[in-house]
Tab-separated table of C-alpha atoms in Angstrom:
chain	number	residue	atom	x	y	z
A	1	MET	CA	23.743	7.266	41.602
A	2	ALA	CA	22.430	4.490	43.755
A	3	GLU	CA	19.923	1.936	42.256
A	4	THR	CA	16.382	3.380	42.351
A	5	THR	CA	14.035	1.522	44.981
A	6	MET	CA	10.190	1.152	44.765
A	7	GLY	CA	10.039	3.466	47.659
A	8	GLU	CA	11.598	6.278	45.794
A	9	LEU	CA	9.589	5.657	42.766
A	10	ALA	CA	6.477	6.049	44.772
A	11	VAL	CA	7.066	9.497	45.148
A	12	TRP	CA	6.648	10.285	41.319
A	13	PRO	CA	3.619	12.322	40.362
A	14	LYS	CA	0.668	10.085	39.468
A	15	GLN	CA	0.290	11.146	35.918
A	16	LEU	CA	3.819	9.494	35.235
A	17	TRP	CA	2.557	6.086	36.123
A	18	ILE	CA	1.719	3.670	33.153
A	19	VAL	CA	0.224	0.367	34.034
A	20	PHE	CA	2.338	-2.312	32.463
A	21	GLY	CA	1.036	-5.882	31.742
A	22	SER	CA	4.477	-7.253	33.100
A	23	VAL	CA	7.674	-5.382	33.762
A	24	ALA	CA	9.534	-7.917	31.720
A	25	GLU	CA	7.352	-7.250	28.798
A	26	THR	CA	7.471	-3.436	28.876
A	27	THR	CA	8.000	-2.209	25.316
A	28	GLU	CA	10.323	0.662	24.175
A	29	SER	CA	7.065	2.648	23.032
A	30	GLU	CA	5.716	2.285	26.803
A	31	LEU	CA	8.920	3.619	27.990
A	32	ALA	CA	8.933	6.476	25.609
A	33	THR	CA	5.349	7.295	26.653
A	34	THR	CA	6.505	7.433	30.198
A	35	ARG	CA	9.052	10.183	29.270
A	36	LEU	CA	6.580	12.084	27.375
A	37	ARG	CA	4.237	12.110	30.318
A	38	GLU	CA	7.079	13.454	32.628
A	39	TYR	CA	7.923	16.050	29.910
A	40	PHE	CA	4.565	17.414	29.289
A	41	GLY	CA	2.772	16.740	32.664
A	42	ASN	CA	-0.907	17.523	32.598
A	43	GLY	CA	-0.267	20.310	30.299
A	44	LYS	CA	-2.564	20.726	27.109
A	45	PHE	CA	-0.939	21.460	23.901
A	46	ASP	CA	-3.894	21.025	21.561
A	47	ASP	CA	-3.996	23.563	18.746
A	48	GLY	CA	-7.515	22.243	17.498
A	49	SER	CA	-6.177	19.920	14.648
A	50	LEU	CA	-8.472	17.335	13.513
A	51	VAL	CA	-5.604	15.247	12.144
A	52	ARG	CA	-1.820	15.328	12.609
A	53	ASN	CA	1.169	13.124	11.687
A	54	LYS	CA	2.409	10.820	14.348
A	55	SER	CA	5.189	12.487	16.391
A	56	THR	CA	8.638	10.834	16.698
A	57	PHE	CA	9.714	13.283	19.505
A	58	THR	CA	11.216	11.622	22.672
A	59	PRO	CA	12.462	13.814	25.457
A	60	LYS	CA	16.158	13.470	26.204
A	61	THR	CA	17.624	12.098	29.332
A	62	GLY	CA	18.802	14.072	32.270
A	63	ARG	CA	15.396	15.727	33.184
A	64	ASP	CA	14.558	13.367	36.012
A	65	GLU	CA	17.142	11.140	37.660
A	66	TYR	CA	14.554	8.636	39.191
A	67	LEU	CA	12.925	8.194	35.859
A	68	ASP	CA	16.174	7.782	34.045
A	69	SER	CA	17.360	5.281	36.654
A	70	PHE	CA	13.862	3.384	36.361
A	71	ILE	CA	13.921	3.248	32.612
A	72	ASP	CA	17.510	2.160	32.568
A	73	THR	CA	16.728	-0.688	35.048
A	74	ILE	CA	13.747	-1.878	32.965
A	75	SER	CA	15.546	-1.788	29.792
A	76	LYS	CA	18.224	-4.270	31.050
A	77	LEU	CA	15.642	-6.758	32.325
A	78	PRO	CA	15.372	-10.021	30.171
A	79	ILE	CA	12.306	-10.344	27.957
A	80	ASN	CA	10.041	-12.899	29.154
A	81	TYR	CA	8.830	-14.829	26.182
A	82	HIS	CA	5.774	-17.117	27.096
A	83	ASN	CA	6.177	-20.611	25.954
A	84	THR	CA	2.621	-21.101	24.489
A	85	LYS	CA	1.277	-24.519	23.923
A	86	GLN	CA	0.738	-25.339	20.128
A	87	ASN	CA	-2.834	-26.254	19.397
A	88	LEU	CA	-1.949	-27.793	16.024
A	89	SER	CA	-0.331	-31.226	15.344
A	90	ARG	CA	2.905	-31.466	13.255
A	91	ARG	CA	0.713	-32.932	10.570
A	92	GLU	CA	-1.688	-29.840	10.683
A	93	LYS	CA	1.157	-27.368	10.525
A	94	LYS	CA	2.850	-29.188	7.700
A	95	SER	CA	-0.374	-28.977	5.900
A	96	LEU	CA	-0.612	-25.173	6.599
A	97	GLU	CA	2.910	-24.573	5.271
A	98	GLU	CA	2.115	-26.544	2.232
A	99	LEU	CA	-1.007	-24.377	1.573
A	100	LYS	CA	0.860	-21.166	2.281
A	101	ASN	CA	3.716	-22.206	-0.199
A	102	ASN	CA	1.393	-23.315	-2.990
A	103	PRO	CA	1.745	-20.930	-5.921
A	104	SER	CA	-1.461	-22.227	-7.648
A	105	ILE	CA	-3.884	-21.360	-4.992
A	106	ILE	CA	-4.895	-18.150	-3.143
A	107	LEU	CA	-6.555	-17.822	0.278
A	108	LYS	CA	-9.201	-15.298	1.004
A	109	GLU	CA	-11.627	-14.726	3.955
A	110	ALA	CA	-15.236	-15.239	2.944
A	111	ASP	CA	-17.275	-11.919	2.708
A	112	LYS	CA	-19.665	-13.162	5.298
A	113	GLY	CA	-19.404	-15.733	7.916
A	114	GLY	CA	-15.645	-15.553	8.590
A	115	GLY	CA	-15.000	-18.799	6.533
A	116	ILE	CA	-11.674	-19.430	4.751
A	117	VAL	CA	-11.875	-19.813	1.041
A	118	ILE	CA	-9.135	-21.690	-0.981
A	119	MET	CA	-9.359	-20.709	-4.625
A	120	ASP	CA	-7.455	-21.552	-7.623
A	121	LYS	CA	-5.451	-18.724	-8.468
A	122	THR	CA	-6.233	-18.433	-12.167
A	123	PHE	CA	-10.043	-18.578	-11.298
A	124	TYR	CA	-9.540	-15.699	-8.792
A	125	ARG	CA	-7.662	-13.675	-11.254
A	126	GLU	CA	-10.348	-14.084	-13.780
A	127	LYS	CA	-13.055	-13.042	-11.200
A	128	VAL	CA	-11.097	-9.989	-10.345
A	129	LEU	CA	-10.726	-9.039	-13.986
A	130	GLU	CA	-14.326	-9.813	-14.551
A	131	GLN	CA	-15.130	-6.857	-12.019
A	132	LEU	CA	-12.360	-4.446	-13.428
A	133	ASN	CA	-13.450	-4.948	-16.999
A	134	ASP	CA	-16.893	-3.935	-16.290
A	135	ASN	CA	-17.040	-0.593	-17.966
A	136	GLU	CA	-20.083	0.467	-16.318
A	137	TYR	CA	-18.078	0.894	-12.959
A	138	TYR	CA	-14.426	0.911	-13.994
A	139	THR	CA	-12.401	2.701	-16.585
A	140	LYS	CA	-8.821	1.653	-17.277
A	141	LEU	CA	-6.198	4.409	-16.850
A	142	ARG	CA	-3.572	5.107	-19.297
A	143	LYS	CA	-1.182	6.034	-16.736
A	144	ASN	CA	-0.767	6.112	-12.860
A	145	ASN	CA	-2.511	9.304	-11.711
A	146	ASP	CA	-0.914	9.261	-8.265
A	147	LYS	CA	1.444	12.343	-8.886
A	148	SER	CA	-1.242	14.514	-10.449
A	149	THR	CA	-3.614	13.552	-7.658
A	150	ILE	CA	-0.944	14.604	-5.032
A	151	ARG	CA	-0.456	17.946	-6.885
A	152	LYS	CA	-4.323	18.376	-6.925
A	153	ILE	CA	-4.481	17.785	-3.015
A	154	LYS	CA	-1.576	20.204	-2.477
A	155	LYS	CA	-3.193	22.804	-4.566
A	156	LEU	CA	-6.493	22.561	-2.687
A	157	VAL	CA	-4.753	22.696	0.578
A	158	LYS	CA	-2.834	25.724	-0.429
A	159	GLU	CA	-5.925	27.396	-1.762
A	160	TYR	CA	-7.630	27.166	1.648
A	161	SER	CA	-4.527	27.271	3.836
A	162	GLU	CA	-5.991	29.810	6.223
A	163	SER	CA	-8.534	27.345	7.217
A	164	PHE	CA	-5.993	24.645	8.378
A	165	THR	CA	-3.515	24.396	11.141
A	166	ASP	CA	0.013	23.475	10.489
A	167	ASN	CA	-0.554	20.007	11.730
A	168	GLU	CA	-3.408	19.516	9.305
A	169	ILE	CA	-1.457	20.702	6.532
A	170	ALA	CA	1.440	18.399	7.243
A	171	TYR	CA	-0.863	15.476	7.661
A	172	LEU	CA	-2.620	16.076	4.348
A	173	CYS	CA	0.452	16.846	2.303
A	174	ASP	CA	3.577	15.538	3.883
A	175	PHE	CA	3.570	11.875	3.221
A	176	THR	CA	4.738	9.168	0.734
A	177	PRO	CA	1.730	7.596	-0.881
A	178	LYS	CA	1.775	4.006	-1.752
A	179	GLU	CA	-0.316	2.249	-4.431
A	180	ALA	CA	-3.501	0.724	-3.205
A	181	ASN	CA	-4.273	-2.952	-3.682
A	182	PHE	CA	-7.431	-4.105	-5.383
A	183	TYR	CA	-8.805	-7.608	-4.203
A	184	GLY	CA	-12.164	-9.231	-3.800
A	185	LEU	CA	-13.727	-11.269	-1.079
A	186	PRO	CA	-15.635	-14.215	-2.266
A	187	LYS	CA	-19.445	-13.960	-1.583
A	188	ILE	CA	-19.964	-17.600	-0.936
A	189	HIS	CA	-23.334	-16.917	0.780
A	190	LYS	CA	-24.862	-15.786	-2.550
A	191	SER	CA	-23.518	-18.562	-4.775
A	192	ASN	CA	-26.248	-21.102	-5.411
A	193	THR	CA	-23.568	-23.569	-6.615
A	194	ILE	CA	-21.906	-23.364	-3.270
A	195	GLN	CA	-25.009	-23.490	-1.390
A	196	THR	CA	-26.123	-26.667	-3.060
A	197	ALA	CA	-22.755	-28.237	-2.329
A	198	VAL	CA	-23.009	-27.299	1.342
A	199	LYS	CA	-26.346	-29.197	1.480
A	200	HIS	CA	-24.935	-32.432	-0.170
A	201	GLN	CA	-21.586	-32.501	1.681
A	202	ASN	CA	-21.606	-33.246	5.334
A	203	ARG	CA	-17.960	-32.526	5.841
A	204	LYS	CA	-15.728	-29.958	7.702
A	205	TYR	CA	-14.855	-28.346	4.479
A	206	ILE	CA	-16.825	-28.055	1.261
A	207	GLU	CA	-15.571	-28.726	-2.186
A	208	SER	CA	-17.013	-26.578	-5.249
A	209	PRO	CA	-14.421	-26.415	-7.968
A	210	ASN	CA	-14.632	-22.981	-9.675
A	211	PRO	CA	-18.224	-22.074	-9.374
A	212	ASN	CA	-19.386	-19.748	-12.139
A	213	ASP	CA	-21.942	-17.988	-10.050
A	214	LEU	CA	-19.328	-16.877	-7.523
A	215	LYS	CA	-19.041	-12.942	-7.213
A	216	LEU	CA	-16.499	-10.843	-5.354
A	217	ARG	CA	-16.844	-7.938	-3.070
A	218	PRO	CA	-14.405	-5.325	-4.397
A	219	ILE	CA	-12.024	-3.843	-1.816
A	220	VAL	CA	-9.553	-1.141	-2.270
A	221	ALA	CA	-6.940	-1.471	0.388
A	222	GLY	CA	-4.895	1.737	0.543
A	223	PRO	CA	-4.045	2.952	4.036
A	224	GLU	CA	-1.466	5.092	2.512
A	225	SER	CA	-3.027	5.675	-0.910
A	226	THR	CA	-3.140	9.368	-2.368
A	227	THR	CA	-6.720	10.177	-1.167
A	228	GLN	CA	-6.889	8.114	1.963
A	229	ARG	CA	-5.703	11.028	4.282
A	230	MET	CA	-8.019	13.663	2.665
A	231	SER	CA	-10.885	10.817	2.826
A	232	HIS	CA	-10.118	10.534	6.657
A	233	PHE	CA	-10.036	14.228	7.086
A	234	LEU	CA	-13.508	14.546	5.310
A	235	ASP	CA	-15.017	11.719	7.254
A	236	LEU	CA	-14.135	13.522	10.580
A	237	ILE	CA	-15.900	16.565	9.423
A	238	LEU	CA	-18.930	15.055	7.909
A	239	LYS	CA	-19.735	12.238	10.436
A	240	LYS	CA	-21.287	14.565	12.908
A	241	LEU	CA	-23.947	15.009	10.336
A	242	CYS	CA	-25.032	11.388	9.954
A	243	PRO	CA	-26.996	11.116	13.412
A	244	LEU	CA	-29.261	13.864	12.099
A	245	ILE	CA	-30.421	11.913	9.189
A	246	PRO	CA	-33.943	10.053	10.176
A	247	SER	CA	-32.759	6.771	8.518
A	248	TYR	CA	-29.450	6.603	10.140
A	249	VAL	CA	-28.616	3.433	12.125
A	250	ARG	CA	-25.236	3.404	13.962
A	251	ASP	CA	-24.965	-0.364	14.250
A	252	ASP	CA	-26.691	-3.569	15.171
A	253	ILE	CA	-27.383	-2.512	18.739
A	254	ASP	CA	-28.770	0.754	17.649
A	255	PHE	CA	-31.140	-1.115	15.152
A	256	LEU	CA	-32.509	-3.267	18.065
A	257	ARG	CA	-33.718	-0.066	19.634
A	258	TYR	CA	-36.150	0.474	16.946
A	259	ILE	CA	-37.759	-2.789	16.392
A	260	PRO	CA	-40.653	-3.938	18.485
A	261	GLU	CA	-40.007	-5.960	21.587
A	262	THR	CA	-42.653	-8.625	20.459
A	263	VAL	CA	-44.233	-9.560	17.061
A	264	PRO	CA	-47.255	-11.859	16.267
A	265	LYS	CA	-46.351	-15.467	16.297
A	266	ASN	CA	-46.552	-15.984	12.671
A	267	THR	CA	-44.561	-13.100	11.655
A	268	LEU	CA	-41.777	-13.624	9.074
A	269	LEU	CA	-38.799	-11.449	9.540
A	270	THR	CA	-37.029	-10.711	6.336
A	271	THR	CA	-34.172	-8.384	5.018
A	272	PHE	CA	-33.350	-7.051	1.697
A	273	ASP	CA	-30.070	-6.285	-0.062
A	274	VAL	CA	-28.935	-3.772	-2.580
A	275	THR	CA	-26.644	-4.827	-5.360
A	276	SER	CA	-23.478	-2.815	-5.573
A	277	LEU	CA	-24.686	-0.158	-3.379
A	278	TYR	CA	-21.786	2.127	-3.066
A	279	THR	CA	-20.494	1.889	-6.598
A	280	ASN	CA	-24.083	2.759	-7.785
A	281	ILE	CA	-23.993	6.299	-6.432
A	282	PRO	CA	-22.932	8.732	-9.239
A	283	HIS	CA	-20.224	11.443	-8.199
A	284	ASP	CA	-22.478	14.174	-8.889
A	285	LEU	CA	-25.073	13.043	-6.740
A	286	GLY	CA	-22.627	12.345	-3.794
A	287	THR	CA	-21.092	15.827	-4.005
A	288	THR	CA	-24.611	17.396	-4.271
A	289	ALA	CA	-25.849	15.604	-1.220
A	290	ILE	CA	-22.639	16.639	0.758
A	291	LYS	CA	-23.346	20.193	-0.084
A	292	TYR	CA	-26.943	20.075	0.786
A	293	TRP	CA	-26.303	18.547	4.416
A	294	VAL	CA	-23.470	20.869	5.092
A	295	GLU	CA	-25.466	23.989	4.151
A	296	ILE	CA	-28.548	23.220	6.195
A	297	ASN	CA	-26.467	22.194	9.270
A	298	ARG	CA	-23.523	24.741	9.292
A	299	GLU	CA	-23.890	25.278	13.077
A	300	ILE	CA	-22.837	21.606	13.408
A	301	VAL	CA	-19.919	21.611	10.862
A	302	ASP	CA	-16.568	22.913	12.034
A	303	GLY	CA	-16.747	26.741	11.149
A	304	ARG	CA	-13.075	26.750	10.029
A	305	PHE	CA	-14.270	24.954	6.771
A	306	ASP	CA	-16.634	26.519	4.441
A	307	THR	CA	-18.964	24.568	2.149
A	308	GLU	CA	-16.895	25.233	-0.864
A	309	LEU	CA	-13.875	23.615	0.673
A	310	ILE	CA	-15.679	20.525	1.847
A	311	VAL	CA	-17.356	19.957	-1.648
A	312	SER	CA	-14.064	20.354	-3.358
A	313	PHE	CA	-12.244	17.829	-0.960
A	314	GLY	CA	-15.286	15.547	-1.591
A	315	LYS	CA	-14.961	15.774	-5.458
A	316	CYS	CA	-11.269	15.252	-5.192
A	317	VAL	CA	-11.707	12.054	-3.141
A	318	LEU	CA	-14.708	10.668	-5.189
A	319	GLN	CA	-13.165	11.490	-8.645
A	320	SER	CA	-9.484	10.630	-8.204
A	321	GLY	CA	-8.218	7.206	-9.281
A	322	ILE	CA	-8.267	4.418	-6.886
A	323	GLY	CA	-4.399	4.147	-7.116
A	324	CYS	CA	-4.320	0.666	-8.668
A	325	GLY	CA	-4.636	1.257	-12.386
A	326	THR	CA	-8.474	1.859	-12.611
A	327	GLN	CA	-10.851	4.639	-11.942
A	328	ASN	CA	-14.361	4.230	-10.578
A	329	PRO	CA	-16.908	6.699	-12.408
A	330	CYS	CA	-19.275	6.284	-9.409
A	331	SER	CA	-18.502	6.308	-5.711
A	332	SER	CA	-15.579	4.443	-4.362
A	333	PRO	CA	-15.757	0.754	-3.485
A	334	ASP	CA	-15.364	-0.730	0.065
A	335	GLY	CA	-12.107	0.439	1.486
A	336	SER	CA	-12.449	4.411	1.372
A	337	MET	CA	-12.882	5.897	4.880
A	338	ILE	CA	-15.713	7.969	3.839
A	339	THR	CA	-17.626	5.524	2.207
A	340	THR	CA	-20.349	4.757	4.852
A	341	CYS	CA	-20.693	8.446	5.881
A	342	HIS	CA	-20.915	9.463	2.262
A	343	PHE	CA	-23.722	7.040	1.536
A	344	ASN	CA	-25.698	8.090	4.474
A	345	LEU	CA	-25.532	11.722	3.368
A	346	VAL	CA	-26.831	10.612	-0.210
A	347	ILE	CA	-29.572	8.086	0.809
A	348	LEU	CA	-31.830	10.769	2.066
A	349	HIS	CA	-30.981	13.765	-0.002
A	350	ARG	CA	-34.104	15.581	-1.096
A	351	ASN	CA	-33.326	15.110	-4.849
A	352	CYS	CA	-32.579	11.502	-4.505
A	353	SER	CA	-36.129	10.088	-4.343
A	354	MET	CA	-36.304	8.885	-7.871
A	355	PHE	CA	-32.703	7.288	-7.743
A	356	PHE	CA	-33.583	5.294	-4.698
A	357	LEU	CA	-37.282	4.488	-5.857
A	358	THR	CA	-36.197	0.796	-5.593
A	359	PHE	CA	-35.541	1.159	-1.869
A	360	THR	CA	-39.122	0.348	-1.155
A	361	VAL	CA	-39.128	-2.389	1.613
A	362	ARG	CA	-41.696	-5.122	1.747
A	363	VAL	CA	-42.174	-6.551	5.208
A	364	ILE	CA	-43.918	-9.957	4.985
A	365	LEU	CA	-46.521	-10.538	7.524
A	366	SER	CA	-47.893	-13.991	7.226
A	367	PRO	CA	-50.351	-14.539	5.540
A	368	THR	CA	-50.632	-10.706	4.599
A	369	VAL	CA	-47.992	-8.810	2.520
A	370	LEU	CA	-47.651	-5.392	3.745
A	371	PRO	CA	-45.690	-2.624	1.692
A	372	ILE	CA	-43.864	-0.300	4.024
A	373	LYS	CA	-42.107	2.708	2.413
A	374	ARG	CA	-38.772	4.229	3.794
A	375	LYS	CA	-40.777	7.448	5.057
A	376	GLN	CA	-43.089	5.203	7.015
A	377	TRP	CA	-40.089	3.409	8.573
A	378	MET	CA	-38.627	6.855	9.359
A	379	LYS	CA	-41.802	7.867	11.132
A	380	SER	CA	-42.027	4.826	13.152
A	381	LYS	CA	-38.526	4.963	14.025
A	382	HIS	CA	-38.812	8.496	15.541
A	383	GLY	CA	-42.170	8.017	16.897
């Protein structure tokens, strides 16, 4: 057939058009999306699944000659690589390569502030082991529990199979898990040694060799770990409950809505922190809180999933090993998709008042010290 003209392309239905940044930069995925739009049109094929595996289906050619001609033409165009100007000198690039290839150091992003921290690899390893050897929070496993965890997940899904769609079952069961990686982000903002070095060194970079008081924030990076998909699925079910909790604050912008527009001139604004917040929540307390909030808000939670199913999934996620040789006897460290939602449900569970007795906030108003308990904060937040 003759080569397609733009005039001919203009007669396509509007739903087929995709806005490309540049014709020469169009990717194969964008062209595949165009075929999918032509194939499905405006039809809806939603079976109500909360999750599903990514589809690899691409319609075959021959359905629309104009579309085939367009894609064929675009595919043959040369790719336009932009010649970006380097903002590093040769010396700087060489230095970066040397740092990258230096086997004795490790580079990590700081826990706060976005700074880059260069650490001696042996020192970093000692700090990580210092975390993992804390028997209060971690237990060393005799063997990798990934296979038994997968069997447990499949057994749970099979037990409640009538509650799931086929897509949800495939998402939860049909994947190849990978071991999670445990690492730590240096909390340089909490190290007195580093803070002292900052005050005395007026340079672009600060040197503080192996500060003994440096702590790491534990992170479990496991986007394809054994329980990550179940954690994601559970988070989608439970996150609708979070806005119902009186103390829930979605983000920084949401917090700004609840603080006064003006304060007295001598007001001292303060914050407080909780040490190892997530890892200090016992599993039993976590599952009890989940059950409590689900039962009193059944009209909000997806009716396909009964309370027993949700609690069983919660136990599986919280009690299974993190996939890197250790197991946390309390809640999962940062990295699990359900972590934040889970904490919000726990924090104001009716049986947690003694556990969170230390959560009394002191707001310092100069020259008066005024203690404000969480309930008073909740009351002021909601008028």
